[in-house]
Coordinates of C-alpha atoms in Angstrom, one line a residue:
Chain A
M1 CA 38.6 10.7 15.4
S2 CA 36.1 12.7 17.3
A3 CA 35.1 15.2 14.7
P4 CA 33.6 18.7 15.5
T5 CA 32.1 18.7 12.0
L6 CA 31.9 16.5 9.0
D7 CA 32.4 17.7 5.4
P8 CA 30.3 16.4 2.5
T9 CA 32.9 13.7 1.6
D10 CA 32.9 12.5 5.3
V11 CA 29.1 12.3 5.2
K12 CA 29.3 10.4 1.9
Q13 CA 31.8 7.9 3.5
M14 CA 29.6 7.7 6.6
L15 CA 26.5 6.8 4.5
L16 CA 28.4 4.3 2.5
K17 CA 29.3 2.6 5.8
V18 CA 25.6 2.7 6.8
A19 CA 24.8 1.0 3.4
D20 CA 27.3 -1.8 4.1
V21 CA 26.0 -2.4 7.6
I22 CA 22.3 -2.4 6.5
I23 CA 23.1 -4.8 3.6
E24 CA 24.9 -7.1 6.1
S25 CA 22.0 -6.9 8.5
E26 CA 19.5 -8.3 5.9
E27 CA 18.9 -11.6 7.7
M28 CA 18.5 -10.0 11.1
L29 CA 16.0 -7.4 9.8
S30 CA 14.0 -10.0 7.9
Q31 CA 13.8 -12.2 11.0
A32 CA 12.5 -9.2 13.0
D33 CA 9.9 -8.6 10.3
R34 CA 8.9 -12.3 10.2
D35 CA 7.8 -11.8 13.9
L36 CA 5.6 -8.9 13.0
G37 CA 5.0 -8.5 9.3
D38 CA 5.5 -10.4 6.0
G39 CA 9.2 -10.9 6.5
D40 CA 10.5 -8.8 3.6
H41 CA 11.8 -5.7 5.5
G42 CA 15.5 -6.9 5.4
L43 CA 15.3 -7.6 1.7
G44 CA 13.7 -4.2 1.0
M45 CA 16.4 -2.4 3.0
Q46 CA 19.1 -4.4 1.3
R47 CA 17.7 -3.5 -2.1
G48 CA 17.3 0.2 -1.1
F49 CA 20.8 0.6 0.3
T50 CA 22.4 -1.3 -2.6
A51 CA 20.8 1.3 -4.9
A52 CA 21.8 4.1 -2.5
K53 CA 25.4 2.9 -2.5
A54 CA 25.6 2.9 -6.3
Q55 CA 24.3 6.4 -6.4
L56 CA 26.6 7.7 -3.6
E57 CA 29.7 6.1 -5.2
G58 CA 29.3 8.2 -8.3
L59 CA 28.6 11.4 -6.3
D60 CA 31.0 14.3 -5.8
P61 CA 29.1 16.2 -3.2
K62 CA 29.3 20.0 -2.6
T63 CA 26.8 20.1 0.2
V64 CA 25.9 17.7 3.0
A65 CA 22.2 18.0 2.1
E66 CA 23.0 16.5 -1.4
V67 CA 24.4 13.3 0.2
F68 CA 21.3 12.8 2.3
T69 CA 18.8 13.6 -0.4
T70 CA 20.6 11.4 -3.0
T71 CA 20.3 8.5 -0.4
G72 CA 16.6 9.3 0.2
M73 CA 15.7 9.3 -3.5
A74 CA 17.5 6.0 -4.1
L75 CA 15.8 4.3 -1.2
M76 CA 12.3 5.6 -2.2
A77 CA 12.7 4.6 -5.9
S78 CA 14.1 1.2 -5.3
M79 CA 12.3 -0.1 -2.2
G80 CA 8.6 0.7 -2.7
G81 CA 6.0 -0.2 0.0
A82 CA 5.4 1.7 3.2
S83 CA 9.1 1.3 4.3
G84 CA 10.5 2.8 1.0
A85 CA 8.3 5.9 1.4
V86 CA 9.2 6.5 5.1
M87 CA 12.9 5.6 4.9
G88 CA 13.3 7.7 1.7
M89 CA 11.4 10.6 3.3
L90 CA 13.7 10.4 6.4
F91 CA 16.8 11.1 4.4
Q92 CA 15.1 13.5 1.9
S93 CA 13.3 15.8 4.3
G94 CA 16.2 15.6 6.8
G95 CA 18.6 16.6 4.0
A96 CA 16.3 19.3 2.8
A97 CA 16.5 21.0 6.3
L98 CA 20.3 21.4 5.9
G99 CA 20.1 24.1 3.1
A100 CA 23.4 24.7 1.3
N101 CA 25.8 24.0 4.3
D102 CA 29.1 22.5 3.3
S103 CA 29.6 20.9 6.7
L104 CA 27.5 19.0 9.3
D105 CA 27.9 20.2 12.8
A106 CA 25.9 19.4 16.0
D107 CA 23.2 22.0 15.2
G108 CA 23.0 20.7 11.7
L109 CA 22.4 17.2 12.9
C110 CA 19.6 18.5 15.2
A111 CA 18.1 20.3 12.1
F112 CA 18.4 17.0 10.1
L113 CA 16.6 15.0 12.8
Q114 CA 13.8 17.6 13.1
G115 CA 13.3 17.7 9.3
A116 CA 13.3 14.0 9.1
C117 CA 10.7 13.6 11.9
D118 CA 8.5 16.3 10.3
G119 CA 8.7 14.7 6.9
V120 CA 7.9 11.2 8.1
T121 CA 5.1 12.1 10.4
N122 CA 3.5 14.4 7.8
L123 CA 3.6 11.6 5.3
G124 CA 2.5 8.6 7.4
G125 CA 0.7 10.1 10.4
A126 CA 2.5 7.9 12.9
K127 CA 3.2 9.4 16.3
P128 CA 5.6 8.2 19.0
G129 CA 4.0 5.2 20.8
D130 CA 2.5 3.7 17.7
K131 CA 5.3 1.1 17.5
T132 CA 6.9 2.3 14.2
M133 CA 10.2 3.7 13.1
V134 CA 9.0 7.1 14.4
D135 CA 9.7 5.9 17.9
A136 CA 13.4 5.5 17.1
L137 CA 13.6 8.6 15.0
A138 CA 11.9 10.9 17.5
G139 CA 14.1 9.2 20.3
A140 CA 17.2 10.2 18.3
R141 CA 15.9 13.8 17.8
D142 CA 14.9 14.3 21.5
K143 CA 18.2 12.9 22.9
A144 CA 20.4 15.0 20.5
E145 CA 18.4 18.1 21.4
D146 CA 18.4 17.5 25.1
I147 CA 22.2 17.1 25.4
D148 CA 23.9 20.4 24.5
C149 CA 26.5 18.9 22.1
E150 CA 29.5 20.7 21.0
T151 CA 30.6 18.4 18.2
V152 CA 28.8 16.4 15.6
S153 CA 30.4 13.2 17.0
E154 CA 28.8 13.9 20.4
A155 CA 25.5 14.7 18.7
L156 CA 25.6 11.4 16.7
Q157 CA 26.4 9.5 19.9
A158 CA 23.3 11.1 21.5
A159 CA 21.2 10.3 18.4
C160 CA 22.4 6.7 18.5
D161 CA 21.5 6.3 22.2
G162 CA 18.1 8.0 21.7
A163 CA 17.3 5.8 18.6
T164 CA 18.3 2.6 20.5
E165 CA 16.1 3.6 23.5
G166 CA 13.2 4.4 21.2
M167 CA 13.7 1.0 19.4
E168 CA 13.8 -0.8 22.7
A169 CA 10.7 0.9 23.9
T170 CA 8.7 -0.4 20.8
K171 CA 9.1 -4.0 22.3
A172 CA 6.5 -3.1 24.9
M173 CA 4.1 -1.4 22.5
I174 CA 1.0 -2.8 20.7
A175 CA 1.2 -2.1 16.9
T176 CA -1.5 0.3 15.7
M177 CA -0.1 1.0 12.2
G178 CA 0.7 -1.0 9.1
R179 CA 0.4 -4.7 8.7
A180 CA 1.6 -5.5 12.3
K181 CA -1.6 -4.1 13.7
T182 CA -3.4 -7.3 12.7
L183 CA -1.5 -9.0 15.5
G184 CA -2.8 -6.7 18.2
E185 CA -1.4 -7.8 21.6
K186 CA 0.6 -10.6 20.0
S187 CA 2.9 -7.8 18.7
I188 CA 4.2 -7.2 22.3
G189 CA 7.7 -8.4 23.0
H190 CA 9.0 -7.8 19.4
P191 CA 10.8 -4.6 18.3
D192 CA 9.4 -2.8 15.3
P193 CA 11.6 -3.7 12.3
G194 CA 11.6 -0.1 11.0
A195 CA 12.7 1.2 14.4
L196 CA 15.4 -1.5 14.4
S197 CA 16.7 -0.2 11.0
V198 CA 16.7 3.4 12.2
S199 CA 18.7 2.4 15.3
I200 CA 21.3 0.6 13.2
I201 CA 21.5 3.6 10.9
F202 CA 22.3 6.0 13.7
K203 CA 24.6 3.5 15.5
T204 CA 26.7 3.2 12.3
M205 CA 26.8 6.9 11.8
S206 CA 27.9 7.4 15.4
D207 CA 30.5 4.7 15.1
Y208 CA 31.9 6.3 12.0
A209 CA 32.2 9.8 13.6
N210 CA 33.6 8.4 16.9
Q211 CA 36.0 5.7 15.5
Chain B
M1 CA 3.2 -25.2 -1.6
K2 CA 4.0 -26.0 -5.2
K3 CA 4.2 -22.7 -7.1
L4 CA 5.3 -22.1 -10.7
L5 CA 8.1 -19.5 -10.3
N6 CA 11.5 -18.9 -11.7
D7 CA 13.3 -16.6 -9.3
P8 CA 10.8 -15.9 -6.4
L9 CA 12.3 -12.4 -6.0
K10 CA 11.5 -11.6 -9.6
A11 CA 7.8 -12.7 -9.4
A12 CA 6.4 -9.2 -9.6
S13 CA 8.4 -8.1 -12.6
E14 CA 7.8 -11.4 -14.5
L15 CA 4.0 -11.2 -13.9
V16 CA 3.9 -7.7 -15.2
D17 CA 5.7 -8.9 -18.3
G18 CA 3.2 -11.6 -18.6
L19 CA 0.3 -9.2 -18.2
V20 CA 1.7 -7.1 -21.1
D21 CA 1.9 -10.3 -23.2
Y22 CA -1.8 -11.1 -22.3
Y23 CA -2.9 -7.7 -23.6
N24 CA -1.1 -8.6 -26.9
G25 CA -0.4 -5.1 -28.1
S26 CA -3.1 -2.9 -26.4
V27 CA -0.9 -2.3 -23.3
E28 CA 2.7 -1.3 -23.0
Q29 CA 5.2 -1.2 -20.1
V30 CA 6.2 2.5 -20.0
S31 CA 8.9 2.0 -17.3
P32 CA 9.6 -0.9 -14.9
G33 CA 6.2 -1.5 -13.1
A34 CA 4.3 1.1 -15.0
I35 CA 1.8 0.0 -17.7
A36 CA -0.6 1.9 -19.8
L37 CA -3.0 1.5 -22.7
T38 CA -1.5 2.3 -26.1
N39 CA -4.6 4.0 -27.5
I40 CA -5.7 6.6 -24.9
S41 CA -7.6 9.3 -26.8
D42 CA -6.3 12.9 -26.8
D43 CA -9.0 14.6 -24.9
K44 CA -9.5 12.0 -22.1
V45 CA -9.5 12.5 -18.4
A46 CA -7.2 9.7 -17.3
L47 CA -7.8 7.0 -14.7
L48 CA -4.8 5.5 -13.0
V49 CA -5.0 2.5 -10.6
G50 CA -2.3 0.7 -8.7
G51 CA -1.0 -1.2 -5.7
G52 CA 1.0 -4.2 -4.7
T53 CA 1.2 -7.3 -7.0
G54 CA 0.2 -10.8 -5.9
H55 CA -3.5 -10.0 -5.8
E56 CA -4.2 -10.6 -9.5
P57 CA -6.2 -9.8 -11.4
I58 CA -6.4 -6.5 -9.4
Y59 CA -5.2 -3.8 -9.9
H60 CA -3.1 -3.9 -13.0
G61 CA -5.5 -6.5 -14.7
L62 CA -8.2 -3.8 -14.6
I63 CA -6.8 -1.7 -17.4
G64 CA -8.6 -1.9 -20.7
E65 CA -11.4 -0.4 -22.8
G66 CA -14.0 1.2 -20.5
M67 CA -11.7 0.5 -17.5
A68 CA -8.5 2.1 -16.2
D69 CA -6.0 3.7 -18.6
G70 CA -2.9 2.7 -16.7
A71 CA -1.6 1.0 -13.5
A72 CA 1.4 1.4 -11.2
C73 CA 2.6 -2.0 -9.9
G74 CA 4.6 -2.6 -6.8
D75 CA 6.5 -5.6 -5.6
I76 CA 4.5 -8.6 -4.2
F77 CA 2.0 -7.2 -1.6
A78 CA 3.9 -3.9 -1.5
A79 CA 3.0 -0.4 -2.8
P80 CA 4.6 0.9 -5.9
P81 CA 7.3 3.5 -5.4
P82 CA 6.6 7.2 -6.3
N83 CA 8.7 7.2 -9.4
V84 CA 6.8 4.3 -10.9
I85 CA 3.5 6.0 -10.1
L86 CA 4.9 9.2 -11.7
D87 CA 5.9 7.3 -14.9
A88 CA 2.5 5.8 -15.1
T89 CA 0.9 9.2 -14.5
K90 CA 2.9 10.8 -17.4
A91 CA 2.0 7.9 -19.7
V92 CA -1.7 8.3 -19.2
N93 CA -2.0 12.0 -18.9
R94 CA -3.5 13.7 -22.0
G95 CA -3.5 17.2 -20.5
N96 CA -6.8 16.9 -18.7
G97 CA -5.5 15.6 -15.4
V98 CA -5.3 12.1 -13.8
L99 CA -7.4 10.5 -11.2
Y100 CA -5.6 8.2 -8.8
L101 CA -8.0 5.4 -7.6
Y102 CA -6.6 2.8 -5.2
G103 CA -7.2 0.9 -2.0
N104 CA -6.8 2.7 1.4
Y105 CA -3.6 1.0 2.7
S106 CA -0.9 3.1 4.4
G107 CA 2.0 2.1 2.0
D108 CA -0.1 3.0 -1.1
V109 CA -1.4 6.2 0.4
M110 CA 2.2 7.4 1.2
N111 CA 3.7 6.5 -2.2
F112 CA 0.7 7.9 -4.2
K113 CA 0.8 11.1 -2.1
I114 CA 4.5 11.7 -2.9
A115 CA 3.8 10.9 -6.6
S116 CA 1.0 13.4 -6.7
Q117 CA 3.4 16.1 -5.4
L118 CA 6.0 15.1 -8.0
A119 CA 3.3 15.2 -10.7
A120 CA 2.1 18.6 -9.6
A121 CA 5.7 19.8 -9.8
E122 CA 5.6 18.8 -13.5
G123 CA 2.4 20.6 -14.1
I124 CA 0.1 17.5 -14.1
R125 CA -3.1 17.9 -12.2
V126 CA -3.9 14.9 -10.0
E127 CA -6.9 14.1 -7.8
T128 CA -7.4 11.1 -5.6
V129 CA -10.3 8.9 -4.6
L130 CA -9.5 6.3 -2.0
I131 CA -11.4 3.0 -2.0
W132 CA -12.6 2.1 1.6
D133 CA -15.5 -0.4 1.2
D134 CA -14.6 -2.9 4.0
V135 CA -17.3 -2.4 6.7
A136 CA -15.5 -4.7 9.2
S137 CA -12.3 -2.6 9.3
A138 CA -13.6 0.5 11.1
P139 CA -16.9 2.0 12.2
P140 CA -18.9 4.1 9.6
T141 CA -17.9 7.3 11.4
E142 CA -14.3 6.6 10.6
K143 CA -14.4 5.6 6.9
E144 CA -10.9 7.1 6.3
K145 CA -9.6 4.2 8.4
R146 CA -11.4 1.5 6.3
R147 CA -9.5 -0.8 4.0
G148 CA -10.3 -1.2 0.3
I149 CA -11.3 -4.8 -0.6
A150 CA -13.4 -6.4 -3.4
G151 CA -15.7 -3.4 -3.8
L152 CA -12.9 -2.0 -5.9
I153 CA -14.1 -4.1 -8.9
P154 CA -17.5 -2.4 -9.4
I155 CA -15.9 0.9 -8.4
V156 CA -13.1 0.7 -11.0
K157 CA -15.6 -0.5 -13.6
L158 CA -17.9 2.5 -12.9
A159 CA -14.9 4.8 -12.8
G160 CA -13.7 3.5 -16.2
A161 CA -17.0 4.3 -17.8
A162 CA -17.1 7.7 -16.0
A163 CA -13.6 8.5 -17.3
D164 CA -14.9 7.9 -20.9
R165 CA -17.7 10.4 -20.3
A166 CA -16.4 13.0 -17.9
E167 CA -15.7 16.5 -19.3
N168 CA -13.1 17.3 -16.7
L169 CA -11.3 15.9 -13.7
D170 CA -13.7 17.4 -11.1
E171 CA -16.6 15.7 -12.8
L172 CA -14.8 12.4 -12.7
V173 CA -14.0 12.8 -9.0
E174 CA -17.7 13.4 -8.4
L175 CA -18.8 10.4 -10.3
V176 CA -16.2 8.1 -8.8
T177 CA -17.0 9.3 -5.3
N178 CA -20.7 8.5 -6.0
A179 CA -19.6 4.9 -6.9
R180 CA -17.3 4.6 -3.9
D181 CA -19.8 6.0 -1.4
N182 CA -22.5 3.5 -2.6
T183 CA -20.4 0.4 -2.2
R184 CA -19.9 -1.7 0.9
S185 CA -18.1 -5.1 1.4
V186 CA -17.3 -7.6 4.0
G187 CA -14.8 -10.5 3.7
M188 CA -14.5 -14.0 5.4
A189 CA -11.2 -15.8 5.6
L190 CA -11.0 -19.6 5.7
A191 CA -7.2 -20.1 5.2
P192 CA -4.2 -17.9 4.4
G193 CA -2.4 -17.5 1.1
S194 CA 1.4 -17.8 1.0
I195 CA 4.2 -15.3 0.4
P196 CA 5.7 -16.3 -3.0
A197 CA 9.3 -15.4 -1.9
T198 CA 9.2 -17.4 1.3
G199 CA 6.4 -19.9 1.0
K200 CA 5.2 -18.8 4.5
P201 CA 1.5 -18.2 5.2
T202 CA 0.3 -14.6 5.2
F203 CA -1.5 -15.1 8.5
E204 CA -2.5 -17.9 11.0
L205 CA -6.0 -19.2 11.4
D206 CA -7.1 -22.5 13.0
E207 CA -8.3 -25.3 10.8
D208 CA -11.9 -25.2 12.1
S209 CA -12.1 -21.4 12.3
I210 CA -13.3 -18.6 10.1
G211 CA -12.1 -15.0 10.2
V212 CA -15.2 -12.9 10.1
G213 CA -14.5 -9.5 8.5
M214 CA -10.8 -10.4 8.0
G215 CA -8.8 -8.4 5.4
I216 CA -7.1 -9.9 2.4
H217 CA -3.7 -9.9 4.2
G218 CA -5.2 -11.3 7.4
E219 CA -6.0 -7.9 8.9
Q220 CA -8.3 -8.1 11.9
G221 CA -12.0 -7.9 11.4
V222 CA -15.0 -8.6 13.6
G223 CA -13.6 -11.7 15.2
V224 CA -12.9 -15.4 14.7
E225 CA -15.7 -17.9 14.8
K226 CA -16.2 -21.7 14.3
M227 CA -16.4 -22.9 10.7
M228 CA -20.0 -22.6 9.4
S229 CA -22.1 -23.6 6.4
A230 CA -22.4 -21.6 3.2
D231 CA -25.9 -20.4 4.2
E232 CA -24.8 -19.3 7.7
L233 CA -21.9 -17.4 6.2
A234 CA -24.2 -15.7 3.6
I235 CA -26.5 -14.6 6.4
K236 CA -23.6 -13.2 8.4
M237 CA -22.2 -11.3 5.4
V238 CA -25.6 -9.8 4.3
D239 CA -26.3 -8.8 7.9
L240 CA -22.9 -7.1 8.3
V241 CA -23.3 -5.1 5.0
L242 CA -26.9 -4.1 5.6
A243 CA -26.2 -3.0 9.2
D244 CA -23.8 -0.4 7.9
D245 CA -24.7 3.3 7.3
L246 CA -25.8 2.9 3.7
P247 CA -29.5 2.2 3.7
I248 CA -30.4 -0.7 1.4
G249 CA -34.0 -1.9 1.5
E250 CA -37.3 -2.4 -0.2
G251 CA -37.3 -1.2 -3.8
D252 CA -33.5 -0.5 -3.9
E253 CA -31.4 -1.9 -6.7
V254 CA -27.9 -3.4 -6.1
L255 CA -25.0 -4.9 -7.8
V256 CA -24.1 -8.2 -6.0
F257 CA -20.5 -9.4 -6.1
T258 CA -19.4 -12.7 -4.5
N259 CA -15.6 -12.6 -4.8
S260 CA -13.3 -15.6 -4.2
L261 CA -10.1 -14.6 -2.4
G262 CA -8.1 -17.2 -4.4
S263 CA -8.7 -20.9 -3.9
T264 CA -12.4 -20.8 -2.9
T265 CA -14.1 -22.4 -5.9
M266 CA -16.7 -21.0 -8.2
M267 CA -19.0 -23.8 -6.8
E268 CA -18.7 -22.3 -3.4
C269 CA -19.2 -18.7 -4.7
L270 CA -22.4 -19.9 -6.5
I271 CA -23.7 -21.7 -3.4
V272 CA -23.2 -18.5 -1.3
L273 CA -24.6 -16.3 -4.1
K274 CA -27.9 -18.4 -4.1
K275 CA -28.4 -17.6 -0.4
V276 CA -27.3 -14.0 -0.7
K277 CA -29.8 -13.4 -3.5
A278 CA -32.6 -15.1 -1.5
L279 CA -31.9 -12.9 1.5
L280 CA -31.9 -9.7 -0.5
V281 CA -35.1 -10.6 -2.5
E282 CA -36.8 -11.4 0.9
K283 CA -36.1 -7.8 1.9
G284 CA -37.5 -6.5 -1.3
V285 CA -34.1 -5.5 -2.8
N286 CA -33.8 -5.9 -6.6
I287 CA -30.7 -7.3 -8.1
Y288 CA -29.4 -5.0 -10.9
D289 CA -26.5 -7.2 -11.9
V290 CA -24.3 -10.0 -10.5
L291 CA -20.5 -10.4 -10.5
L292 CA -18.8 -13.6 -9.3
G293 CA -15.4 -15.3 -9.1
P294 CA -11.8 -14.7 -8.1
M295 CA -11.1 -11.0 -8.8
V296 CA -9.5 -9.6 -5.6
T297 CA -7.2 -12.4 -4.4
C298 CA -4.3 -13.1 -2.1
Q299 CA -2.5 -16.0 -3.8
E300 CA -4.2 -19.3 -2.8
M301 CA -6.0 -17.7 0.2
A302 CA -9.4 -19.4 0.9
G303 CA -12.3 -17.1 1.6
I304 CA -15.0 -15.1 0.1
S305 CA -16.3 -11.6 0.2
L306 CA -19.6 -9.9 -0.5
S307 CA -19.8 -6.5 -2.1
L308 CA -23.0 -4.6 -2.7
T309 CA -23.2 -1.4 -4.8
K310 CA -26.5 0.5 -4.5
M311 CA -27.5 1.8 -7.9
N312 CA -28.8 5.2 -8.7
D313 CA -29.7 7.1 -12.0
T314 CA -26.1 8.3 -12.3
L315 CA -24.5 4.9 -11.8
K316 CA -26.8 2.8 -14.0
P317 CA -25.6 4.1 -17.4
L318 CA -22.0 3.8 -16.2
W319 CA -22.6 0.2 -15.2
D320 CA -24.4 -0.6 -18.5
A321 CA -21.5 0.5 -20.7
P322 CA -19.4 -2.3 -22.1
C323 CA -15.8 -2.8 -20.9
S324 CA -13.0 -5.3 -21.3
S325 CA -10.0 -6.2 -19.2
L326 CA -8.2 -9.2 -17.8
G327 CA -10.1 -8.9 -14.5
Y328 CA -13.6 -7.9 -15.6
T329 CA -15.3 -7.8 -19.0
K330 CA -18.9 -6.9 -19.7
L331 CA -20.9 -6.8 -22.9
G332 CA -23.2 -3.7 -23.4
K333 CA -26.7 -3.9 -22.2

């Protein structure tokens, strides 16, 4: 399938797939966080997406926004810490930018990404270059906007590529935010775990829409 | 590291259960992670504290008579989520608003910020005072980048007394800001604590080194130096605090607090206190009161911090009021 648009049920299935992949990635994400933080990022993400999955499974969505905001609320309430706040805000404020639309198209995805970037940066104050998940998220937004996509599948592929590039770029950066900043130059060479999570989220969404 | 745990991933929820048991009826759990006093008076302006667990007795061990009314508890070393903070907010609110008082860490700031928006949407007025007493974490011109460390003990105690007296939330904000702005701290790390779930150290530090100005999670401070004597360390801490922008000198009165970060013993705290007091007295500074012991900790981390609170006519009666809590108890003067 290379879908021009996704309806609310498709978006729900797509986020259930994201939940499964994040849950399976626990060990990889925890290892990435052991290199830079206290090693609990994978467990937090696993807890968050297990809660999100339970909420999504019982949801009969009328709008695409509902699917994203339900995911965001579940992440925020179950994860805690800085990552719960920013991951939850990504989906909540991204979803809030979609209004009452009953399908997600390429423009909708761009609106979601812009809303998500605004929500996360207003909350935490991180900018691209600070070695945080914002590098992957802003990368996804920029790439999806730059390429004039006709279908949501193309836009998700662009978001996936942009998020991956943004995540890769964090390897060369020195952490200036959060717990990793205590490492200073020792943080060079490792990707930011939050950026890694964001790149996995958009890769899974793109794989779903382009399968 | 031998540690008494059941399921390491349930350490946070089990310690909160234990805390409620400790309070033996005067504190209840109002939702998972949110605890509140059971006897908050009807006209009170409420004081809510909170943060990650694993640093006991802070923050949740600071609720009690003349202290905080409630606390929002996160997972080990992680900020509480907004819904837990909101539940705690609703439990302590008596219609006169709620003051959020917590340490300046990004995870806490984000989650409390979202919670204050949720509370506002439910018609509860919330104000925030961030604790940022660590002089080694940023220059005095950038206080909003400073971390909150052991100074939170005198600040929360003063805030608790202020909340019992304040007519309204604005007055409480003013009193607590006075306490915060007159408090400065610096910490010294000797060895890391460990993460309960993994047993791994929270940071790395050579055996013969000391982290000058290092934060309670191993955050960078002034630098790493060779291990030194208690007197040398006391001199360094007093110098760092007195070099900051809060003038403390001849004729001033201060609260002195030597805090153990966990495994540093009371013997060591007392030896350091002796030198700290001598240095202050030498400069003509009067000691108003003394606090000592493990109150702001990071598991079995070794290290010590010094906090000074400069007293004034507003703060003195607040300090003199009696209080009781797991973390700090004081008889009336």
